[in-house]
Coordinates of C-alpha atoms in Angstrom, one line a residue:
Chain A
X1 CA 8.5 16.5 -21.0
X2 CA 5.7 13.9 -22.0
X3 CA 2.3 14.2 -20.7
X4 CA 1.8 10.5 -21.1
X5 CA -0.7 9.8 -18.5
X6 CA 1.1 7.6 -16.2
X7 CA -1.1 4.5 -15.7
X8 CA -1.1 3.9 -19.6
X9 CA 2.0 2.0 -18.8
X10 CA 3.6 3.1 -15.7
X11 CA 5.5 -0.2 -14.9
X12 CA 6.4 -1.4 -18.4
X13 CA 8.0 1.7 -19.6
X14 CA 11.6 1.1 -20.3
X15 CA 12.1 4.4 -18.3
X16 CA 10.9 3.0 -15.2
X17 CA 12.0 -0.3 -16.0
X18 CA 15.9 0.7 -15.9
X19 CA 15.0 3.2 -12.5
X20 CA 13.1 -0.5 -10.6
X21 CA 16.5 -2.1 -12.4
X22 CA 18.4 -0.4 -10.2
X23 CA 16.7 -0.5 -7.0
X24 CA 16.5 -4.5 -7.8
X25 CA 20.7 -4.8 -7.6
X26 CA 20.9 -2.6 -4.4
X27 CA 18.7 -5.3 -2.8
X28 CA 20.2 -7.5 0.6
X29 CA 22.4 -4.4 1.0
X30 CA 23.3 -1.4 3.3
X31 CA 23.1 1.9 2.0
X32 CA 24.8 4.3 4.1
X33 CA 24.7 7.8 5.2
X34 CA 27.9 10.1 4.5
X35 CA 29.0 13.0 4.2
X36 CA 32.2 13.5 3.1
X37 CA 34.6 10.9 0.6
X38 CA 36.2 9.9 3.7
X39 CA 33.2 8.0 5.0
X40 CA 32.1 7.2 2.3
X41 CA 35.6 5.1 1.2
X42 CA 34.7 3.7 4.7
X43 CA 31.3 2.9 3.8
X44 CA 32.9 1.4 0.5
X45 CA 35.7 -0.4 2.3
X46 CA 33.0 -2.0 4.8
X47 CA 30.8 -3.7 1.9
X48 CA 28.3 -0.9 1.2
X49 CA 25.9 -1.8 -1.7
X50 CA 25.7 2.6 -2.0
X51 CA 26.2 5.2 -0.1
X52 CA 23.9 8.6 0.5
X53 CA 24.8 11.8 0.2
X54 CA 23.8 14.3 2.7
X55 CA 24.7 17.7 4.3
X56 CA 24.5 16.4 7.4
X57 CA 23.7 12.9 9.2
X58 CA 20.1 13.2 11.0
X59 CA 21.6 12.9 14.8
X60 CA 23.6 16.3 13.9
X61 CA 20.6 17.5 12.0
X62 CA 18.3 16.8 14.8
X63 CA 21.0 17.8 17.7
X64 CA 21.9 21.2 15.9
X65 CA 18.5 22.3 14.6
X66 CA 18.5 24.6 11.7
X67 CA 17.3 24.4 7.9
X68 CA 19.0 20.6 6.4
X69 CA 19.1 21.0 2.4
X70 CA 20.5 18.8 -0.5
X71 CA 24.9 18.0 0.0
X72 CA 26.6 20.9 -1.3
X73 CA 27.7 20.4 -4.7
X74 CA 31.5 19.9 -4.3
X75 CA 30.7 17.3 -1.4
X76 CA 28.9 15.4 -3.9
X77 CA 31.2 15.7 -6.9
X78 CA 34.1 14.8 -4.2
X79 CA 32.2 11.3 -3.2
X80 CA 31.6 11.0 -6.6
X81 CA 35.1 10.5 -7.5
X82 CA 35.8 9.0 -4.1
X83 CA 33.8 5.0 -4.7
X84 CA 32.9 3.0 -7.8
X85 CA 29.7 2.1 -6.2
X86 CA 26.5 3.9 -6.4
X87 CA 25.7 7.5 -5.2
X88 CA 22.7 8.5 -4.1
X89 CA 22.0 11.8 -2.4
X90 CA 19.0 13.5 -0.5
X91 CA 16.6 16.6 -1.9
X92 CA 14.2 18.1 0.1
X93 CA 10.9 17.2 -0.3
X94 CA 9.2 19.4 -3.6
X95 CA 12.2 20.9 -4.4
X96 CA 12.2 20.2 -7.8
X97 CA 15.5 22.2 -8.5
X98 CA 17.4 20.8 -6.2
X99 CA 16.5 17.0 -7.8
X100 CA 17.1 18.7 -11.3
X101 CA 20.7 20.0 -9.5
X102 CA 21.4 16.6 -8.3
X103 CA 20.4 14.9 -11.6
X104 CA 22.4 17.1 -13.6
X105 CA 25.5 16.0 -11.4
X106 CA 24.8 12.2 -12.6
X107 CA 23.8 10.8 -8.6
X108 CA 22.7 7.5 -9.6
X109 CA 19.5 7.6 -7.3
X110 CA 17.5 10.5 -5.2
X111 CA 16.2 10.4 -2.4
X112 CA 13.4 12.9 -1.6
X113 CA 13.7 12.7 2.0
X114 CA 11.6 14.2 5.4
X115 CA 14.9 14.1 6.5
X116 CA 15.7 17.3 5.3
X117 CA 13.8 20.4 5.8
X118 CA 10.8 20.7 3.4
X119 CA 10.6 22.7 0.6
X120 CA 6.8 22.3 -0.5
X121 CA 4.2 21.6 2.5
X122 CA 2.0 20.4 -0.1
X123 CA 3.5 18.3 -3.0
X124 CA 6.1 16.4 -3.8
X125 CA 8.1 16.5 -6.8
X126 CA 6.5 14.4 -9.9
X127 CA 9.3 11.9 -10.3
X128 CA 8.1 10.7 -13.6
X129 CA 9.5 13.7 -15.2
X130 CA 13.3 12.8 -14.4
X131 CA 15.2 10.0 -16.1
X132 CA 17.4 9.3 -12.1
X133 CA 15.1 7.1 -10.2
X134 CA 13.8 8.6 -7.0
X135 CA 13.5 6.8 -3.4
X136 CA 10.9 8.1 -0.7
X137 CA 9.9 7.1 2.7
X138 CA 6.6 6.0 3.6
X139 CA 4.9 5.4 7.1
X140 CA 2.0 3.5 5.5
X141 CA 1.0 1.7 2.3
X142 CA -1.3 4.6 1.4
X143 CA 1.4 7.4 1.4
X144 CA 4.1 4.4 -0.2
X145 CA 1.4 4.2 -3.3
X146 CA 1.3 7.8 -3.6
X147 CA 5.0 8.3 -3.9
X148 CA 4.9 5.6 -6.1
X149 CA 2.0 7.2 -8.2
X150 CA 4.4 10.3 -8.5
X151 CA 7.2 7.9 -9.7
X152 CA 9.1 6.6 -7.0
X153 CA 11.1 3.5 -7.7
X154 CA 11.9 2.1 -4.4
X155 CA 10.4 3.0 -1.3
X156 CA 11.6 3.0 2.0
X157 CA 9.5 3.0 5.6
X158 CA 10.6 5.6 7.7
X159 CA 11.9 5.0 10.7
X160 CA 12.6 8.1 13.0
X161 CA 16.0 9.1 11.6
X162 CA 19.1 10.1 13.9
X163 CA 17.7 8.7 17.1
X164 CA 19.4 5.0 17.1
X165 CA 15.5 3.5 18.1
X166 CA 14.5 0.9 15.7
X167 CA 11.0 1.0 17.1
X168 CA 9.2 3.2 14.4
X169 CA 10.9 1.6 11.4
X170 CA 9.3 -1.5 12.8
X171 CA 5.9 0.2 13.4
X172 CA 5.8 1.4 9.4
X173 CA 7.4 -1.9 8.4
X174 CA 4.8 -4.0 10.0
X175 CA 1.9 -1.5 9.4
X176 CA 2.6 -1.7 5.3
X177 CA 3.2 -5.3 5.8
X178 CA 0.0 -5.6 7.6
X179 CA -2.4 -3.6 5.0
X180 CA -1.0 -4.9 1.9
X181 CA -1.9 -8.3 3.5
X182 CA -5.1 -6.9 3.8
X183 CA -5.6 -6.1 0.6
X184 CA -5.2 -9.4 -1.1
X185 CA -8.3 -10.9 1.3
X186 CA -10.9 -8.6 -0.7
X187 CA -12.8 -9.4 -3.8
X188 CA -12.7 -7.0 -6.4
X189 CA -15.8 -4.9 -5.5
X190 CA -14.1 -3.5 -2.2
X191 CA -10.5 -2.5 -4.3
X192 CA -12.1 0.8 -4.7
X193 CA -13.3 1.7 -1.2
X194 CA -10.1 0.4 -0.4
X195 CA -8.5 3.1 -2.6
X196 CA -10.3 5.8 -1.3
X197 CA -9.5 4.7 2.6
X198 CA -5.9 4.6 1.9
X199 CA -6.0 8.0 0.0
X200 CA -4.1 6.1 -2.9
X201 CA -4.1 5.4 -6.8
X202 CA -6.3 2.9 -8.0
X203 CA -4.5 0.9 -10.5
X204 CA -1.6 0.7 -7.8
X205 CA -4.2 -1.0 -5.2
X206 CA -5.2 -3.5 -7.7
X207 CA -1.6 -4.3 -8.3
X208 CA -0.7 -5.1 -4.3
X209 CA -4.2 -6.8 -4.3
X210 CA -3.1 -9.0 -6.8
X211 CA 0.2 -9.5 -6.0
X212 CA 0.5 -9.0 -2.4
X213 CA 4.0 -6.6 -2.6
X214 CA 4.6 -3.1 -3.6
X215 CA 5.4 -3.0 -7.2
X216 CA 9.0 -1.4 -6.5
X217 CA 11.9 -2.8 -4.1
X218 CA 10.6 -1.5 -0.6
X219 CA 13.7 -0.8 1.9
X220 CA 13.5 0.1 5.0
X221 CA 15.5 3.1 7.0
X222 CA 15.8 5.1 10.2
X223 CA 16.9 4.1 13.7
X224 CA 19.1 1.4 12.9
X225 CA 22.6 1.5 14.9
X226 CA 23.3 -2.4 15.4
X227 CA 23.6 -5.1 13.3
X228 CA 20.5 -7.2 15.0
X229 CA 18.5 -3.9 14.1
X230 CA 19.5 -4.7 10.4
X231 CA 18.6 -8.5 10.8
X232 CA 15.4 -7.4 12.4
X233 CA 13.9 -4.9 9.4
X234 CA 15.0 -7.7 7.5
X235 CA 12.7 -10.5 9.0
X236 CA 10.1 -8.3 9.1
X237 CA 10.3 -8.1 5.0
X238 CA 12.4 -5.1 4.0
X239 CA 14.6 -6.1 1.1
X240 CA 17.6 -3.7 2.0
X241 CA 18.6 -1.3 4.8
X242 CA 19.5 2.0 4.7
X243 CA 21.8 3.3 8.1
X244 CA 21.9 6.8 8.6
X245 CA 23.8 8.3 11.9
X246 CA 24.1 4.4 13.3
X247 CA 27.5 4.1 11.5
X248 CA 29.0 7.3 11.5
X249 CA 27.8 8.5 15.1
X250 CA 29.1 4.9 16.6
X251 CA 32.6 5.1 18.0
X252 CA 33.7 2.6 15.5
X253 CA 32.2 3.2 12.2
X254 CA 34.2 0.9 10.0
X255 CA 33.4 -2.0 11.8
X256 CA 29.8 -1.1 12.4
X257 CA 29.4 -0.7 8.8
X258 CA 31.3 -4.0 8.2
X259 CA 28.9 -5.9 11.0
X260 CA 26.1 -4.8 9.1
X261 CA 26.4 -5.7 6.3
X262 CA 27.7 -9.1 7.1
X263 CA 24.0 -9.2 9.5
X264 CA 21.9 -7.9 6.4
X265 CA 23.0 -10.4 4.0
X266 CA 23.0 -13.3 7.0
X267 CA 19.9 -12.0 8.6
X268 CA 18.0 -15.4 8.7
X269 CA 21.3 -17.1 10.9
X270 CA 21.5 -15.8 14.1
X271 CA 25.0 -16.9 14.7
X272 CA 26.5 -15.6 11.3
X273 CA 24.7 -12.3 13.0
X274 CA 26.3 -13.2 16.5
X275 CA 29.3 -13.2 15.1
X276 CA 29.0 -10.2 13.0
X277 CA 28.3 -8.7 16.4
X278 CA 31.7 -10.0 18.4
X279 CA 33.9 -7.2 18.0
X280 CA 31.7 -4.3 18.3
X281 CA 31.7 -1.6 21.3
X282 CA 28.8 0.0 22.4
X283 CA 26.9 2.0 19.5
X284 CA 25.4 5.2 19.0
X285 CA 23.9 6.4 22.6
X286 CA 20.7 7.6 20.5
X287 CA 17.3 8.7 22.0
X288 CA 14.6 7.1 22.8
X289 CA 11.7 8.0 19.8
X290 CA 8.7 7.5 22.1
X291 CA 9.9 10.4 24.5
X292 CA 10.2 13.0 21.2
X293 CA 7.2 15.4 21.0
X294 CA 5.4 15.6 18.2
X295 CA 7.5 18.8 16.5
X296 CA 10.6 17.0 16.9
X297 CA 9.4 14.1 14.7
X298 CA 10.8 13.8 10.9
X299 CA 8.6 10.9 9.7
X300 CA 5.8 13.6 9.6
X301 CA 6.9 15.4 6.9
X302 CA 5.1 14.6 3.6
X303 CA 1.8 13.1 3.9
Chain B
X1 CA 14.8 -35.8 -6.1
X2 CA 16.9 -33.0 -8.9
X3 CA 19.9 -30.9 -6.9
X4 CA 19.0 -27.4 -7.4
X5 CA 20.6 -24.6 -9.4
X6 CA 22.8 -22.3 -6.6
X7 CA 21.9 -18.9 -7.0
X8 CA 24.4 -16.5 -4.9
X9 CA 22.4 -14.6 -2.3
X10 CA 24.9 -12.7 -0.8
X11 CA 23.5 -9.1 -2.2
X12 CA 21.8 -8.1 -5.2
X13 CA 18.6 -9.1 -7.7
X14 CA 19.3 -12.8 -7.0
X15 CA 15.0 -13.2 -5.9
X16 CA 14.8 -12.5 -9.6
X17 CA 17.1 -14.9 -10.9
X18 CA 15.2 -17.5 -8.9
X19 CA 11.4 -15.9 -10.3
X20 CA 13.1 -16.6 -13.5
X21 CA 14.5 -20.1 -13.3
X22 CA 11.1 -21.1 -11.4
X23 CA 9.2 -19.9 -14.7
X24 CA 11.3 -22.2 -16.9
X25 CA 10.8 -25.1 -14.5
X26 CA 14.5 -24.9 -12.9
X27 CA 14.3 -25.8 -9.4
X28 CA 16.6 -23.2 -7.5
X29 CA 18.0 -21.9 -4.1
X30 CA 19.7 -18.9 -2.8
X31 CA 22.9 -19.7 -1.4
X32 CA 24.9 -18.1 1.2
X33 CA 27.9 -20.6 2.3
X34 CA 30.6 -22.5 0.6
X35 CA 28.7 -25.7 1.6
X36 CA 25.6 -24.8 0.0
X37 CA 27.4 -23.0 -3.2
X38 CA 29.1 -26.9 -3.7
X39 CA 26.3 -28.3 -3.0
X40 CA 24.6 -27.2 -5.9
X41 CA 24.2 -28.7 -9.6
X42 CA 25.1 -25.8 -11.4
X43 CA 25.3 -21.6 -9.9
X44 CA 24.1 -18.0 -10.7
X45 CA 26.0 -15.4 -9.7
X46 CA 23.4 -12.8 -10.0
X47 CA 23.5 -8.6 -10.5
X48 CA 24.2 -6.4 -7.5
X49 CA 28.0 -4.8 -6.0
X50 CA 30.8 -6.9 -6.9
X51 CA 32.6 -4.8 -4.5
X52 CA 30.1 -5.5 -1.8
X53 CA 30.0 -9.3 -2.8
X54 CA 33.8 -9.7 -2.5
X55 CA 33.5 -8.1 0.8
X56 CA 30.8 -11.1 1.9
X57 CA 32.9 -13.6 0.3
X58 CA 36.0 -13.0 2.0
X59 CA 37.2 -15.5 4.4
X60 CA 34.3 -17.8 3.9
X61 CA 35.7 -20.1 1.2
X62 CA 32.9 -19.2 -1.3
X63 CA 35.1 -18.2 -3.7
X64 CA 37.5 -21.6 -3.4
X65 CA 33.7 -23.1 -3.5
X66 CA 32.6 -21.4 -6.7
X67 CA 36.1 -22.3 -8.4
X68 CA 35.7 -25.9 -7.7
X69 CA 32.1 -26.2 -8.9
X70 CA 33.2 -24.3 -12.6
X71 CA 35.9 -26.9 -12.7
X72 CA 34.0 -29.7 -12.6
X73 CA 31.7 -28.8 -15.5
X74 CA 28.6 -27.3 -13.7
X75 CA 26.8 -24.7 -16.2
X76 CA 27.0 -21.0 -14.5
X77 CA 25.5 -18.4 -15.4
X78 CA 27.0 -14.9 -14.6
X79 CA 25.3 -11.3 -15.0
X80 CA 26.7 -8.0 -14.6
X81 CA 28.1 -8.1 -10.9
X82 CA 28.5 -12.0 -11.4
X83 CA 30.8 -11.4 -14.6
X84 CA 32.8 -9.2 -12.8
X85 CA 33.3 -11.8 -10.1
X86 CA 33.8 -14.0 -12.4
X87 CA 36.6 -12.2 -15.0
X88 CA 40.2 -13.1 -14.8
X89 CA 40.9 -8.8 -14.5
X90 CA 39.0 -6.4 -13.1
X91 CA 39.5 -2.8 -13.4
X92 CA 38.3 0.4 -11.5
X93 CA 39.6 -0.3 -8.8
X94 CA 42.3 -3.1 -10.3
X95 CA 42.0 -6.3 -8.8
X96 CA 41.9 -10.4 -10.0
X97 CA 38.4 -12.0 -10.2
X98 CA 38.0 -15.5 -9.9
X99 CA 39.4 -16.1 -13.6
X100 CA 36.6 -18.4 -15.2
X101 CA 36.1 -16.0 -17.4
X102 CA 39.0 -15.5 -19.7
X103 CA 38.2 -11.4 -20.1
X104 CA 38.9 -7.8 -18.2
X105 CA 35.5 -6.6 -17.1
X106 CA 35.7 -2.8 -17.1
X107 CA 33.2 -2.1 -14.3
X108 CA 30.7 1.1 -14.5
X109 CA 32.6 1.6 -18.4
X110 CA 28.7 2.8 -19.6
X111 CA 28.9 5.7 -17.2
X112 CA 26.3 6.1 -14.0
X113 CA 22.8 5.2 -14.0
X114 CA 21.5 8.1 -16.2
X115 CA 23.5 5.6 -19.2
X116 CA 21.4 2.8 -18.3
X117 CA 19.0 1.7 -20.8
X118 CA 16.6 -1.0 -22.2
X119 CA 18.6 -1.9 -25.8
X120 CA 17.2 -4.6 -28.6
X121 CA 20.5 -6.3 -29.3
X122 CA 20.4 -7.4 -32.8
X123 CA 24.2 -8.3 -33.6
X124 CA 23.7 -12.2 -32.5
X125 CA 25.0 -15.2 -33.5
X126 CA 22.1 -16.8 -34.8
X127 CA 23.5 -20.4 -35.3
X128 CA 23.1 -20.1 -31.2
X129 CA 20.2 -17.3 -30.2
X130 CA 18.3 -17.6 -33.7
X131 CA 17.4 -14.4 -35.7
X132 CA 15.2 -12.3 -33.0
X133 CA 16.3 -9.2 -31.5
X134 CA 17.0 -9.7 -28.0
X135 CA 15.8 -7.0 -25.3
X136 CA 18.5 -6.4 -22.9
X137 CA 18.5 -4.1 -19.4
X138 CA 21.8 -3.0 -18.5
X139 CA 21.9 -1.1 -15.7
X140 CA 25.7 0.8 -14.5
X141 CA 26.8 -2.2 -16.8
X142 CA 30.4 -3.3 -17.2
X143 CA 32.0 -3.8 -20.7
X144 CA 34.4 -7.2 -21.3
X145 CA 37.9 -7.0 -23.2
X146 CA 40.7 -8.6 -23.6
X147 CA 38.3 -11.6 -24.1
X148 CA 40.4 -14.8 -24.5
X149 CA 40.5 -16.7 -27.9
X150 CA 38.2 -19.4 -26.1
X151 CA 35.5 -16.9 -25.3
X152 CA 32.8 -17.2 -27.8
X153 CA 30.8 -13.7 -28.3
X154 CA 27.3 -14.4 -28.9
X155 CA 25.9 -10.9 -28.3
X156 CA 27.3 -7.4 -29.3
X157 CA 26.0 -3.8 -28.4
X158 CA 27.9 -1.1 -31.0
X159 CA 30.5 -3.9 -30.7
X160 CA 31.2 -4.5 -27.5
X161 CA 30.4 -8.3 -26.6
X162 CA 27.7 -8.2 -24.1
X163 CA 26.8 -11.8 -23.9
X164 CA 30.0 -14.7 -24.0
X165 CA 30.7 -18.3 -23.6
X166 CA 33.4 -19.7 -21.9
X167 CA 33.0 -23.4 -22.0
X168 CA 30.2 -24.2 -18.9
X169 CA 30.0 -20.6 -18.2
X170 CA 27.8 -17.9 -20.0
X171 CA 28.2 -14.1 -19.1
X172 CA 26.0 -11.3 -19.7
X173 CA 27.1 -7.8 -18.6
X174 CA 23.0 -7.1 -19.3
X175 CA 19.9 -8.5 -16.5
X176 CA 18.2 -11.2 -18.7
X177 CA 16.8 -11.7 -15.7
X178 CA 14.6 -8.6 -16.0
X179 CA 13.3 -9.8 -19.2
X180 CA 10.6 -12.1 -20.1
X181 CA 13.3 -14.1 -22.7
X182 CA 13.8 -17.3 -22.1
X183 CA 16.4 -17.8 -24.9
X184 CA 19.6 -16.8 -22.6
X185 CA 18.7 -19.0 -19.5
X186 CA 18.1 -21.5 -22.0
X187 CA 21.6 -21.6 -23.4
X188 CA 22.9 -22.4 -19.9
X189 CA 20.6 -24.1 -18.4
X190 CA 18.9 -26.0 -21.6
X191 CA 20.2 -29.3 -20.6
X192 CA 20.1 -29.3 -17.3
X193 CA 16.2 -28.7 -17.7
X194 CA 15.8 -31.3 -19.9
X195 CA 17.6 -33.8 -17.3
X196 CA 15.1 -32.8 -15.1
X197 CA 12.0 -33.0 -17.3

């Protein structure tokens, strides 16, 4: 592997060019959670932009406790063959074998996710090595330039996965929104401090402070079970939404999916999301976030 | 006032077809409905799902809308996805595109995204793109066949056209807009930004 440092060039190599490539066609779509081909022809059939591979959707995760890893091997091969649109699937976070496992079976983009149980309490895996772009959730811009330091190509802002409440995918979404605003009112002399108070790489400070955006696509993800959810995380700046148990925990997934979409790509036209909305029963039941103790949480995994 | 450039906003990297056109003075908007899509002097369909694009399109009359404005001479420019909207067959899965582009588009035929690649294309035609290499992204690209004989190729990687004219429309199964050269958009949209200068 090179040992090019990675601030030489880490947004003009061609390596990372073609990773942010990808993340910039998945952008004003749904990528959804499945974990079988079924669901994910469903998924498919419903307009996803991708779909994610996983052993098990977060509300089951969450309801049945347990260790989560990375989608057995044959599930993944199986939704491989399954759609013609991308795969992505989820590693734990640091476990660089199971991202090496997951590259080696040609996913199209990984997602080292606090969703699963981690593998490493310290480190996450240096995503610069592999040539399969990486995704990683972030609940503030400090942790979202770290990942990005490591390699990540897109983020996402975690939400609290497999509970149905939007309200800490808003929380991260505004609180990232709301610091790299910050950023861009200081003059050059405080970039550094600023660096050191959000724990973060310096050259990736500089970049937000000049430009006002993360340098990769930024998504957002967890807690989103209606289509106004999707419409919401989109108003509030996320360029794409990924649904996790909000589909497939909904007694009408295809539809859901379907609504979705329709409200991620429409989210600025209330009645185009209206409409999306007509047909669709109640969703996932879900559980309120605020009421989880701190133990139960997923978005505190990594740091 | 100039009618802007449509640039279809239904999914995909159509925020940088519009960074793009705004850096070569084009005056574009994303567009979401048939009455915008006719509305406008000229269209991008941009990178992103085709499968997910003919999903949004269905029932809306965008497609009808995108049909009329290639017929009456608009330029379009088409990339990746937007060429396989755009191709009169589409394979895996088999369906019809919207046949203004007189080709197959083989969709995903590079393999997943561990085949995508930055490439310097130097097989041009340089009566029309002049003698420098072009750098091309292609990203889980498509490849064209069965082109037409009215499909000029103006591009080739190891022989596969990657960059065609059909009349008022130019497809590229690359992302020239992820790339700093202006000579592509300029092919299309050359004239219309001269009108407007």
């Amino acid at each position: 592997m090179s040992s090019t440092p990675i601030y030489s060039s880490p947004f003009t190599s061609d390596a990372f060019r073609v990773k942010v490539g990808l993340a910039e066609m998945l952008k004003g779509g749904v990528i959804m959670d499945v974990v079988n081909a079924e669901q994910a022809k469903i998924a498919e059939d419903a307009g996803a932009s991708a779909v994610m591979a996983l052993e098990r959707v977060p509300a089951d995760i969450r309801r049945d406790g347990g260790v989560a890893r990375m989608s057995p091997v044959s599930k993944i091969r199986e939704i491989e063959a399954a759609v013609s649109i991308p795969v992505m699937a989820k590693c734990r976070i640091g476990h660089i074998a199971e991202a090496r496992v997951l590259e080696s079976l040609e996913v199209d983009f990984i997602d080292e996710s606090e969703v699963l149980t981690p593998a490493d309490e310290e480190n996450h895996v240096y995503k610069h090595d592999f040539k399969v772009p990486f995704v990683c959730g972030c609940r503030n811009l400090g942790e979202a330039l770290r990942r990005i330091g490591e390699g990540a190509a897109m983020i996402r802002t975690k939400g609290e996965a497999g509970t149905g409440d939007i309200v800490h995918a808003v929380r991260h979404l505004r609180e990232v929104t709301r610091q790299m605003k910050s950023l861009t009112l200081l003059s050059r002399d405080e970039w550094m401090a600023a660096a050191k108070q959000l724990a973060a790489p310096f050259e990736l400070v500089v970049w937000v402070a000049e430009h006002g955006k993360l340098p990769v696509p930024n998504f957002a993800a967890g807690g989103v079970a209606t289509p106004a959810d999707a419409a919401l995380c989109r108003i509030l700046g996320a360029e794409a939404v990924f649904v996790g148990s909000g589909i497939f925990k909904s007694v009408d997934p295809a539809n859901r999916a379907r609504a979705i979409v329709e409200a991620t790509t429409h989210w600025d036209d209330p009645a185009r999301v209206a409409a999306a909305s007509e047909k669709l029963v109640e969703g996932m039941k879900g559980i309120e976030a605020g009421k989880l103790v701190e133990a139960e949480l997923l978005q505190t995994r990594g740091w | 006032m100039t009618v802007p450039v449509g640039v279809l906003a239904l999914q995909g990297d159509f925020e940088a077809h519009g960074a793009a056109l705004a850096r070569l003075g084009i005056d574009s908007r994303p567009v979401r409905t048939a009455e915008e899509v006719r509305a406008s002097a000229g269209l991008v369909l941009p990178g992103g799902e085709s499968t997910t694009m003919w999903k949004l399109m269905e029932g809306t009359g965008i497609a009808e809308a995108i049909v009329a404005v290639a017929r009456r001479g608009d330029p379009l420019f088409v990339t990746c996805a937007g060429a396989i909207l755009s191709a009169r067959r589409i394979t895996s899965p088999d369906r019809d595109g919207l046949g203004l582009l007189d080709a197959t588009a083989v969709r995903n035929a590079y393999g997943r995204q561990l085949d995508s690649a930055v490439v310097t294309l130097t097989d041009l035609d340089r009566s029309v793109l002049g003698g420098e290499p072009l750098e091309a992204v292609f990203i889980r690209a498509p490849k064209l066949a069965d082109l037409g004989p009215g499909v000029e190729v103006l591009a080739r990687r190891n022989g596969d056209p990657v960059l065609v004219r059909d009349g008022n429309l130019v497809a590229a199964t690359f992302h020239p807009e992820l790339a700093a050269d202006a000579r592509v958009y300029d092919l299309v949209f050359g004239a219309a930004a001269a009108r407007a200068a």
